[in-house]
Amino acid sequence: MRESVDRVYERRVAAVINSREQQLLRGGLRGIERESLRVTGEGRLAQTPHPRTLGSALTHPHITTDYSEALLELVTPALPGNGPLMHYLNDLHRFVYAHLGEEELLWATSMPCDLSGEAEIPIARYGSSHYGRIKSIYRHGLLIRYGGMMQAISGVHFNYSLPRGFWPMYADIRRSRDAGQGFASARYFELLRNYRRHGWLVSYLFGASPAMCRSFLQGQPDGQLAARGADTLVGEHATSLRMSDLGYRNRSQSAVAVSVNSLEEYLRDLRHAVHTPHPQYAALGVKVAGEYRQLSGNVLQIENEYYSYIRPKRTLQPGERTAHALARGGVEYVEVRALDNSAFDPVGVNSRKLHFLEAFLQLLLLKDSPPIEPAEEAAIERNHLRVARRGREPGLQLERDARSVPLAVWAAELLDGLQAVCEWLDGADAARPYAGALRDQLAKLQEPDRTPSARLLAELEEHDESFAALALRVSRRHREELAGTPAHDPALARELAQEAQDSLRELAMLESRQSSGFDQYLAAYLHD
């Protein structure tokens, strides 16, 4: 079976090359969403409100917040190259730092700073508009369902879309009469299925959360972690505790089954979860003494509550929910959500990672991608968790086609398959950034000590410091590095400042133009 699957991929790669239109694959759009906690100069979670000079977190297109008032989320536009994307992201961080308090920092790592408890984590505030209230109530629902500590984790999301001109060429290769949105959505779902199958490789190569503050577990034991000093817990071979059962892949979320075998099945399963009562969540109460505690007592309050390694996405219209957008227009792009903040990069990500991810997504698009059956889904989940917890363990075995296969063997096969993709993405570029990114990842496979997770543990050992002390030291260094280098586009700061003012005016208009009561607005928002 595996040999035939490889032949399908090889045949499609050859067809792309023979079409002499592989340059179409260079025109994809990509964007970054980078989350980071605001902390004080001493490494405690900031209790200050979202700075007004950054605009409204509800309406600013590029600077918002996630779960917590202290959890910044910086969003780039969709751009046609990794160079412009990194320039924008760096300048966006410079702008934010120029408007933070003098002592505030952006926390460098995905696992949070030392926290005394959930009460220390302020839920994000979005004002008194109906939509702003929905966002705040949703976050309160996350608190009472899963606890606030998990919501203090941060990460990086990579958004990617194939260029429109690619689809007619690929439809010809696939001998499809349909080259429109239906064809593109179906192909994106093939990519989604293959990311579920192979995305553990991203955790191995880029996972950067093998350690955490002891306070994160709030006194709960974990036999797979070792104590390092009084305040730090580490996984000896872990790559991404953020993506393990200690983080986003907790038991509550893993019980939600959503198919990626087609757009129709995906929407069906999400709607079922959003509209099916959950006895435990319902018992928490929805509206108690006139105040909303959560949006509903169902399995999911809204679709965004379902955490996945990768999601199909479409740009939302004002007030629109994700499922409605996908049903309206199909898949526009994919959102890779399994990326840890790169602790040693000032903006949480670097261009080599972006080049690799783009090539990897193209490989997953071209590989054969049959439907995922329940038995395979269970094995997929075990593989992801195994790599998150033990990815650098010598001789680690994963499950493929109901057999055991060494991680190193499977990873080598995937990286070998990327050679052709990197060649056409590099094209005539003498710098060959995609081939260089691939070489970096091959080195990590051959020498696991080169992985970000191993480097972080080595830093802990070398400096004989706690996880919190390491993250604080690196966070301070990042601020100094960003402050000490000039902006790539000086005009961007002026544009962001104008957007901040515009967002505040938009917020004021939203709050003054509410024609119905909140209960009616919420019912309409949740209605399918």
Short mmCIF file of C-alpha atoms in Angstrom, two decimals:
data_model
loop_
_atom_site.label_atom_id
_atom_site.label_comp_id
_atom_site.label_asym_id
_atom_site.label_seq_id
_atom_site.Cartn_x
_atom_site.Cartn_y
_atom_site.Cartn_z
CA MET A 1 0.00 0.00 0.00
CA ARG A 2 2.72 2.49 0.94
CA GLU A 3 4.60 1.89 -2.30
CA SER A 4 1.47 2.64 -4.37
CA VAL A 5 0.87 5.83 -2.38
CA ASP A 6 4.42 6.98 -3.11
CA ARG A 7 3.89 6.26 -6.81
CA VAL A 8 0.82 8.52 -6.81
CA TYR A 9 2.90 11.34 -5.37
CA GLU A 10 5.77 10.76 -7.79
CA ARG A 11 3.36 10.71 -10.73
CA ARG A 12 1.77 14.01 -9.69
CA VAL A 13 5.16 15.65 -9.12
CA ALA A 14 6.26 14.52 -12.58
CA ALA A 15 3.04 15.89 -14.07
CA VAL A 16 3.61 19.29 -12.43
CA ILE A 17 7.17 19.37 -13.79
CA ASN A 18 6.11 18.25 -17.27
CA SER A 19 3.39 20.90 -17.37
CA ARG A 20 6.18 23.50 -17.21
CA GLU A 21 3.86 25.56 -15.04
CA GLN A 22 5.36 24.74 -11.65
CA GLN A 23 6.01 28.48 -11.31
CA LEU A 24 2.29 28.72 -10.47
CA LEU A 25 3.09 27.13 -7.11
CA ARG A 26 5.32 30.08 -6.18
CA GLY A 27 2.46 32.55 -6.04
CA GLY A 28 0.65 31.37 -2.91
CA LEU A 29 -0.36 33.78 -0.16
CA ARG A 30 0.78 33.32 3.40
CA GLY A 31 0.16 35.04 6.73
CA ILE A 32 1.11 34.73 10.38
CA GLU A 33 -0.88 35.03 13.61
CA ARG A 34 1.53 35.26 16.53
CA GLU A 35 0.27 35.03 20.12
CA SER A 36 2.35 36.22 23.06
CA LEU A 37 1.69 37.05 26.70
CA ARG A 38 2.39 40.56 27.95
CA VAL A 39 4.48 40.26 31.10
CA THR A 40 6.10 42.67 33.53
CA GLY A 41 9.84 43.24 33.68
CA GLU A 42 9.93 40.69 36.50
CA GLY A 43 8.20 38.02 34.43
CA ARG A 44 4.74 38.20 35.98
CA LEU A 45 1.61 38.30 33.85
CA ALA A 46 0.66 41.90 33.07
CA GLN A 47 -2.53 43.04 34.78
CA THR A 48 -2.79 46.22 32.75
CA PRO A 49 -5.53 46.62 30.12
CA HIS A 50 -4.82 46.26 26.42
CA PRO A 51 -3.01 49.53 25.58
CA ARG A 52 -5.42 52.06 24.07
CA THR A 53 -2.67 53.28 21.74
CA LEU A 54 -2.82 49.84 20.07
CA GLY A 55 -6.47 50.45 19.27
CA SER A 56 -9.50 48.25 19.91
CA ALA A 57 -8.79 44.55 20.26
CA LEU A 58 -12.25 43.93 18.78
CA THR A 59 -11.90 45.92 15.57
CA HIS A 60 -8.18 46.40 14.83
CA PRO A 61 -7.29 44.19 11.81
CA HIS A 62 -3.73 43.40 12.92
CA ILE A 63 -3.49 43.80 16.72
CA THR A 64 -5.95 41.94 18.92
CA THR A 65 -6.08 39.65 21.95
CA ASP A 66 -6.90 35.99 22.37
CA TYR A 67 -8.17 34.42 25.60
CA SER A 68 -6.66 36.87 28.05
CA GLU A 69 -6.45 40.65 28.14
CA ALA A 70 -2.70 40.03 28.45
CA LEU A 71 -2.49 37.59 25.52
CA LEU A 72 -1.66 39.67 22.46
CA GLU A 73 -2.31 38.30 18.99
CA LEU A 74 -0.51 39.98 16.09
CA VAL A 75 -1.97 39.26 12.64
CA THR A 76 -0.24 39.97 9.35
CA PRO A 77 -2.10 40.43 6.08
CA ALA A 78 -1.86 37.69 3.45
CA LEU A 79 1.33 38.39 1.50
CA PRO A 80 2.91 36.80 -1.60
CA GLY A 81 6.38 36.08 -0.20
CA ASN A 82 8.11 34.99 2.99
CA GLY A 83 10.51 37.95 2.87
CA PRO A 84 7.76 40.61 2.90
CA LEU A 85 5.88 38.57 5.51
CA MET A 86 8.83 38.52 7.92
CA HIS A 87 9.48 42.23 7.36
CA TYR A 88 5.86 43.06 8.18
CA LEU A 89 5.86 40.82 11.26
CA ASN A 90 9.07 42.38 12.58
CA ASP A 91 7.76 45.92 12.07
CA LEU A 92 4.45 44.98 13.68
CA HIS A 93 6.34 43.85 16.78
CA ARG A 94 8.36 47.08 16.78
CA PHE A 95 5.14 49.09 16.72
CA VAL A 96 3.67 47.10 19.60
CA TYR A 97 6.79 47.50 21.71
CA ALA A 98 6.73 51.26 21.10
CA HIS A 99 3.29 51.36 22.74
CA LEU A 100 3.78 48.94 25.65
CA GLY A 101 4.71 50.11 29.09
CA GLU A 102 8.44 50.65 29.53
CA GLU A 103 8.78 47.54 31.65
CA GLU A 104 6.46 45.24 29.71
CA LEU A 105 7.74 42.41 27.53
CA LEU A 106 6.34 39.87 25.10
CA TRP A 107 6.89 36.40 26.59
CA ALA A 108 9.15 34.43 24.28
CA THR A 109 7.85 30.90 24.87
CA SER A 110 4.58 29.07 24.29
CA MET A 111 4.29 27.76 27.84
CA PRO A 112 3.36 30.63 30.14
CA CYS A 113 5.23 32.49 32.83
CA ASP A 114 4.97 31.54 36.50
CA LEU A 115 1.33 31.92 37.56
CA SER A 116 -0.11 31.82 41.04
CA GLY A 117 -3.44 30.56 39.73
CA GLU A 118 -6.28 31.15 37.30
CA ALA A 119 -7.35 34.31 39.12
CA GLU A 120 -4.14 35.94 37.89
CA ILE A 121 -5.22 35.54 34.23
CA PRO A 122 -7.60 38.36 33.21
CA ILE A 123 -10.15 37.39 30.55
CA ALA A 124 -10.03 39.59 27.46
CA ARG A 125 -12.41 42.56 27.39
CA TYR A 126 -13.96 43.80 24.14
CA GLY A 127 -16.36 46.53 25.23
CA SER A 128 -20.14 46.67 25.45
CA SER A 129 -21.15 45.94 21.85
CA HIS A 130 -23.16 42.78 21.33
CA TYR A 131 -20.36 41.12 19.35
CA GLY A 132 -17.79 42.19 21.95
CA ARG A 133 -19.91 40.65 24.69
CA ILE A 134 -20.13 37.38 22.74
CA LYS A 135 -16.34 37.20 22.53
CA SER A 136 -15.96 37.79 26.28
CA ILE A 137 -18.70 35.32 27.25
CA TYR A 138 -17.14 32.70 24.99
CA ARG A 139 -13.84 33.11 26.83
CA HIS A 140 -15.56 32.83 30.20
CA GLY A 141 -17.04 29.59 28.91
CA LEU A 142 -13.55 28.33 28.13
CA LEU A 143 -12.52 29.18 31.68
CA ILE A 144 -15.28 27.22 33.38
CA ARG A 145 -14.98 24.28 30.97
CA TYR A 146 -11.20 23.77 30.74
CA GLY A 147 -9.64 26.10 33.27
CA GLY A 148 -7.71 29.28 32.61
CA MET A 149 -4.20 27.82 32.72
CA MET A 150 -4.57 26.02 29.39
CA GLN A 151 -5.80 29.25 27.82
CA ALA A 152 -2.56 31.03 28.80
CA ILE A 153 -0.60 28.88 26.32
CA SER A 154 0.40 30.71 23.15
CA GLY A 155 1.55 29.76 19.68
CA VAL A 156 1.99 30.74 16.05
CA HIS A 157 -0.50 30.06 13.25
CA PHE A 158 0.63 29.85 9.62
CA ASN A 159 -2.03 30.63 7.03
CA TYR A 160 -1.49 29.48 3.45
CA SER A 161 -3.42 29.42 0.19
CA LEU A 162 -2.47 28.09 -3.21
CA PRO A 163 -2.59 30.66 -6.04
CA ARG A 164 -5.80 30.69 -8.09
CA GLY A 165 -3.92 29.94 -11.28
CA PHE A 166 -2.75 26.61 -9.84
CA TRP A 167 -6.19 25.01 -9.71
CA PRO A 168 -6.91 24.74 -13.48
CA MET A 169 -3.47 23.22 -14.03
CA TYR A 170 -3.97 20.76 -11.17
CA ALA A 171 -7.51 19.91 -12.33
CA ASP A 172 -5.99 18.90 -15.66
CA ILE A 173 -3.45 16.68 -13.87
CA ARG A 174 -6.25 15.12 -11.82
CA ARG A 175 -8.43 14.78 -14.95
CA SER A 176 -11.22 16.73 -13.33
CA ARG A 177 -13.77 18.67 -15.34
CA ASP A 178 -14.31 20.94 -12.33
CA ALA A 179 -11.52 23.44 -11.68
CA GLY A 180 -13.60 25.78 -9.53
CA GLN A 181 -14.20 26.25 -5.82
CA GLY A 182 -15.61 22.76 -5.31
CA PHE A 183 -12.44 21.22 -6.72
CA ALA A 184 -10.20 23.51 -4.64
CA SER A 185 -12.11 22.75 -1.42
CA ALA A 186 -11.84 19.00 -2.02
CA ARG A 187 -8.10 19.28 -2.62
CA TYR A 188 -7.62 21.39 0.51
CA PHE A 189 -9.35 18.63 2.47
CA GLU A 190 -6.89 16.13 1.01
CA LEU A 191 -4.16 18.37 2.39
CA LEU A 192 -5.91 18.49 5.79
CA ARG A 193 -6.10 14.70 5.98
CA ASN A 194 -2.43 14.36 5.11
CA TYR A 195 -1.48 16.95 7.70
CA ARG A 196 -3.26 14.87 10.31
CA ARG A 197 -1.28 11.86 9.12
CA HIS A 198 2.13 13.51 8.86
CA GLY A 199 1.95 16.70 10.91
CA TRP A 200 3.76 15.09 13.83
CA LEU A 201 6.88 15.93 11.78
CA VAL A 202 6.25 19.63 12.47
CA SER A 203 6.28 18.98 16.22
CA TYR A 204 9.54 17.07 15.93
CA LEU A 205 11.27 19.70 13.80
CA PHE A 206 9.87 22.88 15.36
CA GLY A 207 8.45 21.95 18.77
CA ALA A 208 9.91 24.32 21.35
CA SER A 209 8.05 23.60 24.56
CA PRO A 210 9.77 20.68 26.34
CA ALA A 211 9.69 22.50 29.68
CA MET A 212 7.26 24.51 31.80
CA CYS A 213 6.84 26.27 35.11
CA ARG A 214 5.71 23.87 37.83
CA SER A 215 2.83 26.25 38.58
CA PHE A 216 1.17 25.37 35.27
CA LEU A 217 0.03 22.00 36.65
CA GLN A 218 -1.38 23.63 39.81
CA GLY A 219 -0.04 20.89 42.03
CA GLN A 220 -1.24 17.99 39.85
CA PRO A 221 1.43 15.29 39.37
CA ASP A 222 2.66 14.13 35.98
CA GLY A 223 4.82 11.02 35.99
CA GLN A 224 6.34 11.73 32.57
CA LEU A 225 7.93 15.02 33.61
CA ALA A 226 11.07 15.43 35.68
CA ALA A 227 11.72 18.21 38.19
CA ARG A 228 14.61 20.54 37.43
CA GLY A 229 15.04 22.69 40.47
CA ALA A 230 12.12 23.86 42.56
CA ASP A 231 10.11 25.60 39.84
CA THR A 232 10.64 23.77 36.52
CA LEU A 233 9.32 20.56 34.96
CA VAL A 234 10.83 19.05 31.80
CA GLY A 235 10.15 16.21 29.42
CA GLU A 236 13.53 14.62 28.70
CA HIS A 237 12.63 13.76 25.09
CA ALA A 238 9.60 16.05 24.69
CA THR A 239 9.22 18.33 21.70
CA SER A 240 5.97 20.20 22.37
CA LEU A 241 4.19 19.89 25.71
CA ARG A 242 1.87 22.59 24.34
CA MET A 243 0.59 20.07 21.77
CA SER A 244 0.46 17.19 24.25
CA ASP A 245 -2.29 16.01 26.56
CA LEU A 246 -1.08 18.66 29.02
CA GLY A 247 -2.03 21.39 26.57
CA TYR A 248 -4.41 21.66 23.65
CA ARG A 249 -4.79 17.91 23.17
CA ASN A 250 -6.43 17.46 26.57
CA ARG A 251 -9.03 14.77 27.16
CA SER A 252 -12.00 17.11 26.82
CA GLN A 253 -10.94 18.23 23.35
CA SER A 254 -9.79 14.84 22.09
CA ALA A 255 -13.31 13.51 22.70
CA VAL A 256 -14.68 15.83 19.98
CA ALA A 257 -14.59 13.92 16.67
CA VAL A 258 -14.70 16.05 13.51
CA SER A 259 -14.16 14.42 10.13
CA VAL A 260 -11.94 15.97 7.48
CA ASN A 261 -13.00 13.49 4.82
CA SER A 262 -14.99 16.22 3.06
CA LEU A 263 -16.24 19.75 3.63
CA GLU A 264 -19.74 18.38 4.04
CA GLU A 265 -18.71 15.94 6.79
CA TYR A 266 -16.60 18.59 8.49
CA LEU A 267 -19.51 21.04 8.66
CA ARG A 268 -21.90 18.26 9.70
CA ASP A 269 -19.74 17.25 12.65
CA LEU A 270 -19.08 20.82 13.78
CA ARG A 271 -22.79 21.66 13.66
CA HIS A 272 -23.57 18.51 15.62
CA ALA A 273 -21.07 19.47 18.34
CA VAL A 274 -22.33 23.07 18.47
CA HIS A 275 -25.97 21.95 18.85
CA THR A 276 -25.63 18.82 21.03
CA PRO A 277 -26.09 19.37 24.79
CA HIS A 278 -23.24 18.27 27.04
CA PRO A 279 -24.53 17.27 30.49
CA GLN A 280 -21.44 18.47 32.37
CA TYR A 281 -21.26 21.82 30.58
CA ALA A 282 -25.03 22.35 30.79
CA ALA A 283 -24.84 21.80 34.55
CA LEU A 284 -22.47 24.78 34.78
CA GLY A 285 -25.31 27.03 33.69
CA VAL A 286 -25.62 29.29 30.68
CA LYS A 287 -27.39 32.37 32.04
CA VAL A 288 -27.27 32.51 35.83
CA ALA A 289 -28.84 35.36 37.84
CA GLY A 290 -29.11 37.40 34.65
CA GLU A 291 -25.43 36.97 33.65
CA TYR A 292 -24.12 34.71 30.90
CA ARG A 293 -21.49 32.19 32.01
CA GLN A 294 -21.03 30.65 28.54
CA LEU A 295 -22.66 30.91 25.13
CA SER A 296 -24.38 27.52 25.46
CA GLY A 297 -24.25 24.26 27.38
CA ASN A 298 -23.44 22.27 24.25
CA VAL A 299 -20.38 20.20 23.36
CA LEU A 300 -18.91 23.29 21.66
CA GLN A 301 -20.07 26.84 22.24
CA ILE A 302 -19.00 27.80 18.70
CA GLU A 303 -16.80 26.17 16.06
CA ASN A 304 -13.66 28.01 17.21
CA GLU A 305 -13.69 26.00 20.44
CA TYR A 306 -12.68 22.87 18.54
CA TYR A 307 -8.91 22.72 18.53
CA SER A 308 -7.23 21.04 15.56
CA TYR A 309 -3.68 20.86 14.27
CA ILE A 310 -4.87 22.48 11.05
CA ARG A 311 -8.15 24.09 9.99
CA PRO A 312 -9.91 24.96 6.74
CA LYS A 313 -10.66 28.68 6.69
CA ARG A 314 -12.39 31.43 4.73
CA THR A 315 -12.24 35.15 5.44
CA LEU A 316 -15.19 36.06 7.66
CA GLN A 317 -17.73 38.75 6.94
CA PRO A 318 -18.60 41.01 9.93
CA GLY A 319 -20.25 38.95 12.67
CA GLU A 320 -20.01 35.72 10.65
CA ARG A 321 -19.17 32.33 12.16
CA THR A 322 -16.54 30.02 10.68
CA ALA A 323 -18.98 27.28 9.62
CA HIS A 324 -21.21 29.79 7.86
CA ALA A 325 -18.25 31.21 5.93
CA LEU A 326 -17.13 27.77 4.77
CA ALA A 327 -20.67 26.80 3.77
CA ARG A 328 -21.00 30.08 1.88
CA GLY A 329 -17.80 30.03 -0.12
CA GLY A 330 -15.76 26.87 0.48
CA VAL A 331 -12.15 26.67 1.64
CA GLU A 332 -10.04 29.74 0.89
CA TYR A 333 -6.90 28.79 2.84
CA VAL A 334 -5.61 26.49 5.57
CA GLU A 335 -4.45 27.52 9.03
CA VAL A 336 -1.61 25.47 10.56
CA ARG A 337 -2.06 25.80 14.32
CA ALA A 338 0.51 23.34 15.70
CA LEU A 339 3.48 25.74 15.80
CA ASP A 340 5.10 26.64 19.09
CA ASN A 341 6.55 30.08 19.57
CA SER A 342 10.18 29.79 18.52
CA ALA A 343 11.78 30.87 21.78
CA PHE A 344 15.00 32.11 20.23
CA ASP A 345 13.44 34.18 17.43
CA PRO A 346 12.32 37.71 18.37
CA VAL A 347 8.99 37.39 16.55
CA GLY A 348 8.34 33.72 17.38
CA VAL A 349 9.11 32.39 13.90
CA ASN A 350 11.84 32.60 11.27
CA SER A 351 12.00 32.54 7.48
CA ARG A 352 13.56 29.05 7.30
CA LYS A 353 10.54 27.64 9.11
CA LEU A 354 8.15 29.44 6.75
CA HIS A 355 9.97 28.17 3.66
CA PHE A 356 9.83 24.61 4.95
CA LEU A 357 6.16 24.81 5.92
CA GLU A 358 5.17 26.09 2.50
CA ALA A 359 7.00 23.23 0.78
CA PHE A 360 5.61 20.70 3.27
CA LEU A 361 2.03 21.81 2.63
CA GLN A 362 2.55 21.42 -1.11
CA LEU A 363 3.87 17.90 -0.57
CA LEU A 364 0.79 17.06 1.51
CA LEU A 365 -1.44 18.44 -1.23
CA LEU A 366 0.14 16.24 -3.90
CA LYS A 367 0.30 13.01 -1.88
CA ASP A 368 -2.49 10.48 -2.13
CA SER A 369 -5.03 11.16 0.62
CA PRO A 370 -7.75 8.53 1.07
CA PRO A 371 -10.50 9.05 3.67
CA ILE A 372 -9.48 8.57 7.29
CA GLU A 373 -11.25 5.69 8.99
CA PRO A 374 -11.78 5.57 12.79
CA ALA A 375 -8.94 3.09 13.41
CA GLU A 376 -6.49 5.27 11.52
CA GLU A 377 -7.75 8.39 13.31
CA ALA A 378 -6.96 6.77 16.65
CA ALA A 379 -3.44 5.87 15.47
CA ILE A 380 -2.95 9.41 14.14
CA GLU A 381 -3.80 10.86 17.53
CA ARG A 382 -1.41 8.48 19.28
CA ASN A 383 1.39 9.45 16.88
CA HIS A 384 0.94 13.17 17.51
CA LEU A 385 0.89 12.73 21.27
CA ARG A 386 3.84 10.36 21.22
CA VAL A 387 5.97 12.85 19.30
CA ALA A 388 4.86 15.75 21.50
CA ARG A 389 5.85 13.86 24.64
CA ARG A 390 8.77 11.70 23.41
CA GLY A 391 9.72 12.84 19.92
CA ARG A 392 13.50 12.85 20.49
CA GLU A 393 13.56 9.45 22.19
CA PRO A 394 16.09 7.23 20.38
CA GLY A 395 14.39 4.58 18.28
CA LEU A 396 10.88 5.98 18.82
CA GLN A 397 8.27 3.97 16.91
CA LEU A 398 5.13 5.38 15.30
CA GLU A 399 2.09 3.64 13.79
CA ARG A 400 1.56 3.50 10.03
CA ASP A 401 -0.77 1.15 8.15
CA ALA A 402 -1.29 -0.87 11.37
CA ARG A 403 2.47 -1.47 11.67
CA SER A 404 5.28 0.08 13.67
CA VAL A 405 7.77 2.26 11.83
CA PRO A 406 10.70 4.21 13.28
CA LEU A 407 10.08 7.96 13.36
CA ALA A 408 13.48 8.49 11.76
CA VAL A 409 12.62 6.26 8.78
CA TRP A 410 9.21 7.83 8.16
CA ALA A 411 10.57 11.37 8.57
CA ALA A 412 13.42 10.64 6.13
CA GLU A 413 10.89 9.47 3.52
CA LEU A 414 8.89 12.69 3.87
CA LEU A 415 11.95 14.92 3.69
CA ASP A 416 13.25 13.03 0.67
CA GLY A 417 9.93 13.66 -1.07
CA LEU A 418 10.40 17.41 -0.57
CA GLN A 419 13.44 17.66 -2.82
CA ALA A 420 11.46 18.24 -6.02
CA VAL A 421 9.04 20.66 -4.34
CA CYS A 422 11.91 22.78 -3.03
CA GLU A 423 13.51 22.82 -6.47
CA TRP A 424 10.49 24.35 -8.19
CA LEU A 425 9.86 26.77 -5.32
CA ASP A 426 13.46 27.97 -5.51
CA GLY A 427 13.24 28.34 -9.28
CA ALA A 428 16.01 30.64 -10.48
CA ASP A 429 16.73 32.07 -7.02
CA ALA A 430 20.47 31.59 -6.55
CA ALA A 431 20.08 31.76 -2.76
CA ARG A 432 17.92 28.59 -2.85
CA PRO A 433 16.08 29.34 0.40
CA TYR A 434 13.77 26.32 0.17
CA ALA A 435 16.60 23.86 -0.38
CA GLY A 436 18.46 25.50 2.50
CA ALA A 437 15.43 25.13 4.77
CA LEU A 438 15.19 21.47 3.83
CA ARG A 439 18.89 20.93 4.65
CA ASP A 440 18.28 22.44 8.09
CA GLN A 441 15.52 19.93 8.77
CA LEU A 442 17.58 16.98 7.54
CA ALA A 443 20.27 18.01 10.01
CA LYS A 444 17.70 17.95 12.85
CA LEU A 445 16.69 14.44 11.86
CA GLN A 446 20.28 13.24 11.82
CA GLU A 447 21.20 15.11 15.01
CA PRO A 448 18.20 15.53 17.35
CA ASP A 449 20.25 17.90 19.54
CA ARG A 450 19.76 20.50 16.79
CA THR A 451 15.99 20.64 17.33
CA PRO A 452 14.56 23.71 19.12
CA SER A 453 13.29 21.55 21.96
CA ALA A 454 16.75 20.08 22.59
CA ARG A 455 18.31 23.54 22.35
CA LEU A 456 15.96 24.92 25.00
CA LEU A 457 16.78 22.09 27.40
CA ALA A 458 20.49 22.59 26.71
CA GLU A 459 20.12 26.30 27.57
CA LEU A 460 18.45 25.39 30.86
CA GLU A 461 21.37 23.11 31.67
CA GLU A 462 24.08 25.51 30.52
CA HIS A 463 22.77 28.50 32.47
CA ASP A 464 21.53 26.43 35.43
CA GLU A 465 18.32 28.43 35.54
CA SER A 466 14.59 27.84 35.82
CA PHE A 467 12.31 27.80 32.79
CA ALA A 468 10.83 31.14 33.87
CA ALA A 469 14.27 32.71 34.21
CA LEU A 470 15.33 31.47 30.77
CA ALA A 471 12.16 32.76 29.10
CA LEU A 472 12.47 36.14 30.85
CA ARG A 473 16.12 36.50 29.84
CA VAL A 474 15.34 35.69 26.22
CA SER A 475 12.27 37.95 26.21
CA ARG A 476 14.39 40.89 27.35
CA ARG A 477 16.94 40.14 24.65
CA HIS A 478 14.23 40.07 21.98
CA ARG A 479 12.97 43.50 22.99
CA GLU A 480 16.50 44.89 22.83
CA GLU A 481 17.10 43.32 19.40
CA LEU A 482 13.91 44.74 17.94
CA ALA A 483 14.54 48.17 19.44
CA GLY A 484 18.12 48.16 18.15
CA THR A 485 17.31 47.54 14.48
CA PRO A 486 15.55 49.93 12.08
CA ALA A 487 12.10 49.27 10.65
CA HIS A 488 11.89 47.70 7.21
CA ASP A 489 9.02 50.02 6.29
CA PRO A 490 8.93 53.26 8.35
CA ALA A 491 5.52 54.09 6.85
CA LEU A 492 3.96 51.00 8.45
CA ALA A 493 4.11 52.53 11.93
CA ARG A 494 2.02 55.46 10.68
CA GLU A 495 -0.45 53.09 9.05
CA LEU A 496 -0.80 51.02 12.23
CA ALA A 497 -1.29 54.15 14.33
CA GLN A 498 -4.04 55.28 11.96
CA GLU A 499 -5.64 51.84 12.09
CA ALA A 500 -5.57 52.03 15.88
CA GLN A 501 -7.51 55.31 15.83
CA ASP A 502 -9.90 53.99 13.18
CA SER A 503 -10.54 50.86 15.26
CA LEU A 504 -11.49 52.93 18.29
CA ARG A 505 -13.98 54.93 16.21
CA GLU A 506 -15.39 51.71 14.77
CA LEU A 507 -15.80 50.30 18.28
CA ALA A 508 -17.67 53.43 19.38
CA MET A 509 -20.02 53.14 16.40
CA LEU A 510 -20.69 49.45 17.13
CA GLU A 511 -21.53 50.25 20.73
CA SER A 512 -23.89 53.08 19.77
CA ARG A 513 -25.77 51.34 16.94
CA GLN A 514 -27.31 48.27 18.55
CA SER A 515 -30.86 47.90 17.30
CA SER A 516 -31.86 44.78 19.26
CA GLY A 517 -31.42 43.32 22.70
CA PHE A 518 -28.43 41.10 23.44
CA ASP A 519 -30.48 37.92 23.91
CA GLN A 520 -31.98 38.31 20.44
CA TYR A 521 -28.57 39.10 18.92
CA LEU A 522 -27.00 36.01 20.54
CA ALA A 523 -29.84 33.75 19.39
CA ALA A 524 -29.41 35.00 15.82
CA TYR A 525 -25.63 34.57 16.02
CA LEU A 526 -25.90 30.95 17.19
CA HIS A 527 -28.65 30.07 14.73
CA ASP A 528 -27.75 27.92 11.70
#
